[in-house]
XYZ file of C-alpha atoms in Angstrom:
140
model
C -6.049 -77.411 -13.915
C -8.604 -76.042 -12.128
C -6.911 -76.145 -8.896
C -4.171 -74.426 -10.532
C -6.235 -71.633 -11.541
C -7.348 -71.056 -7.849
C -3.778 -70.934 -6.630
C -2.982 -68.568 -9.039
C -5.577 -65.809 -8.765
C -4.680 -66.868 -5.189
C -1.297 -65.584 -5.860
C -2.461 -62.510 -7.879
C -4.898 -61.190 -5.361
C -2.334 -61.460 -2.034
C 0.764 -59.590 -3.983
C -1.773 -57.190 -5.357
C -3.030 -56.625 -1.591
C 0.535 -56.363 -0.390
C 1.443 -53.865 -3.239
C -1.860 -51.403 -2.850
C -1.254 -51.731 1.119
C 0.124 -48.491 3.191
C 4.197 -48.625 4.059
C 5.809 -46.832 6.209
C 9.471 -46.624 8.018
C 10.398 -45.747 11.415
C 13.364 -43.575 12.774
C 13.695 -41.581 10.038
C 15.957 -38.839 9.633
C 14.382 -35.574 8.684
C 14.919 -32.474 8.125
C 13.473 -28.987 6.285
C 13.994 -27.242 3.374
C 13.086 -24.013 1.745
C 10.109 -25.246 -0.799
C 7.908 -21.687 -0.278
C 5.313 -23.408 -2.573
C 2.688 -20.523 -2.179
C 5.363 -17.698 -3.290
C 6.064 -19.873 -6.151
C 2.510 -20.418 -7.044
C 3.294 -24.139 -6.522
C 5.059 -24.758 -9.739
C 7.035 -27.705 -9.282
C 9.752 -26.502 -11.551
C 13.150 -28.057 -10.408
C 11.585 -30.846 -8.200
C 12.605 -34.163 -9.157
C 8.651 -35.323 -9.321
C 7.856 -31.912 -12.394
C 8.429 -34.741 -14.853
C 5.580 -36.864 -13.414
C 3.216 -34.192 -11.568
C 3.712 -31.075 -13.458
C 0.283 -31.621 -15.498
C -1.549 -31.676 -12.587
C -4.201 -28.921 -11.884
C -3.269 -25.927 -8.779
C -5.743 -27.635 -6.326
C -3.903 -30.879 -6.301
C -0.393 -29.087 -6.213
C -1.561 -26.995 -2.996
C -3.519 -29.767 -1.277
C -0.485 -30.444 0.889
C 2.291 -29.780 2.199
C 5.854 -30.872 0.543
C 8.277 -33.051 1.204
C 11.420 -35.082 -0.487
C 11.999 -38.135 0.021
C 15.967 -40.184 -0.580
C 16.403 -42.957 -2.845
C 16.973 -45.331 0.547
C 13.045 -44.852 1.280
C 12.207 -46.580 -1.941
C 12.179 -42.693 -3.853
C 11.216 -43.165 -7.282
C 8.851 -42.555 -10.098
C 6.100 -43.412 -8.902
C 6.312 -42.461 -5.396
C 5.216 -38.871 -6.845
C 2.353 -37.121 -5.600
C 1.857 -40.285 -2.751
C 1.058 -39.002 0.130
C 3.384 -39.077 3.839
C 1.117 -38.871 7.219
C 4.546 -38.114 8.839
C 4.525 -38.979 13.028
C 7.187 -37.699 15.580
C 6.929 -36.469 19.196
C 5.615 -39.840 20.698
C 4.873 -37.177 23.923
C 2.210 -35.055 22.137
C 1.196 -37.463 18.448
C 2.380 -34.286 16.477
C 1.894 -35.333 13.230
C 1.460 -34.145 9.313
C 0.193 -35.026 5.700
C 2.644 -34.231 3.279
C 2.713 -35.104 -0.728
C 5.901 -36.571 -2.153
C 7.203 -33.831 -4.672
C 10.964 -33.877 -4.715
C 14.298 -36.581 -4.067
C 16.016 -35.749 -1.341
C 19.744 -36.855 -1.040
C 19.808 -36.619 3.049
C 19.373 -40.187 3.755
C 15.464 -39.421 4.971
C 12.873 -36.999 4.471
C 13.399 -33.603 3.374
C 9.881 -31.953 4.691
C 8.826 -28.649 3.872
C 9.025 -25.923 6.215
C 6.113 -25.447 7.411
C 5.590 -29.068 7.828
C 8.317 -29.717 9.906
C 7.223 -26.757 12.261
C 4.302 -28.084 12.479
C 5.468 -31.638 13.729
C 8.282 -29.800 16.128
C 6.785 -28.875 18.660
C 8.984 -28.513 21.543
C 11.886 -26.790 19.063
C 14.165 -29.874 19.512
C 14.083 -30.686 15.865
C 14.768 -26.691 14.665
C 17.366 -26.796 17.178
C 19.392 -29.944 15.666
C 18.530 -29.523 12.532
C 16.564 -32.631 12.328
C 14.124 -35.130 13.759
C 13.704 -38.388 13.619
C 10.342 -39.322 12.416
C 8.164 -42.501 11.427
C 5.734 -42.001 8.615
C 3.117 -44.352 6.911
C 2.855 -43.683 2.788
C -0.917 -43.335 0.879
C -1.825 -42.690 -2.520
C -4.180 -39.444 -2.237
């Protein structure tokens, strides 16, 4: 019985590791959308994630940047208010921390303006319309 035991917290502890641990996804399409958090005082109305994130305080809603994120990328409850250290631009390791606010429908990640300026940095993305990005998720 006892031996039992042992393989079961066993068990326990190596799917709670797996769960608590960082994912991420390579060559992912994303593009930019109009959020404008700061003219809208960051109220979430409208975003998918209001329902789960609404309560929390102005500090937390402004940390970082936005970004949605499709149902394809594992979207869901609660991947509100994770966080997205998004990477692209293997030449220059552009890269950004964005908060999961919103469900995007475009197959990828739908980052915030701003954001996806700041990981663009030779224009090719603006110009397309997209990147393709890798990102690693983190509750923050």
């Amino acid at each position: 019985m006892a031996a039992l035991s042992s393989h079961f917290l066993e068990a326990i502890l190596f799917l709670s590791l797996f769960l608590l641990a960082p994912r991420g996804q390579a060559q992912v399409y994303t593009t930019y959308n109009q959020y404008d958090p700061a003219a809208k005082n960051y109220q979430l109305d409208g975003l998918y994630c209001a329902t789960y994130s609404a309560h929390q305080p102005l500090s937390w809603r402004s940390q970082y940047k936005w970004t949605a994120m499709d149902a394809s990328l594992g979207m869901g409850p609660q991947m509100c208010g994770q966080c997205l250290e998004v990477v692209t631009n293997t030449a220059t390791g552009a890269h950004v921390v964005v908060r999961v606010l919103d469900q995007s429908s475009n197959g990828g990640l739908d980052l915030e303006t701003d954001a996806f300026n700041t990981i663009d940095t030779d224009g090719g993305g603006y110009a397309s319309g997209h990147l393709y990005t890798s990102y690693t998720s983190f509750s923050c």
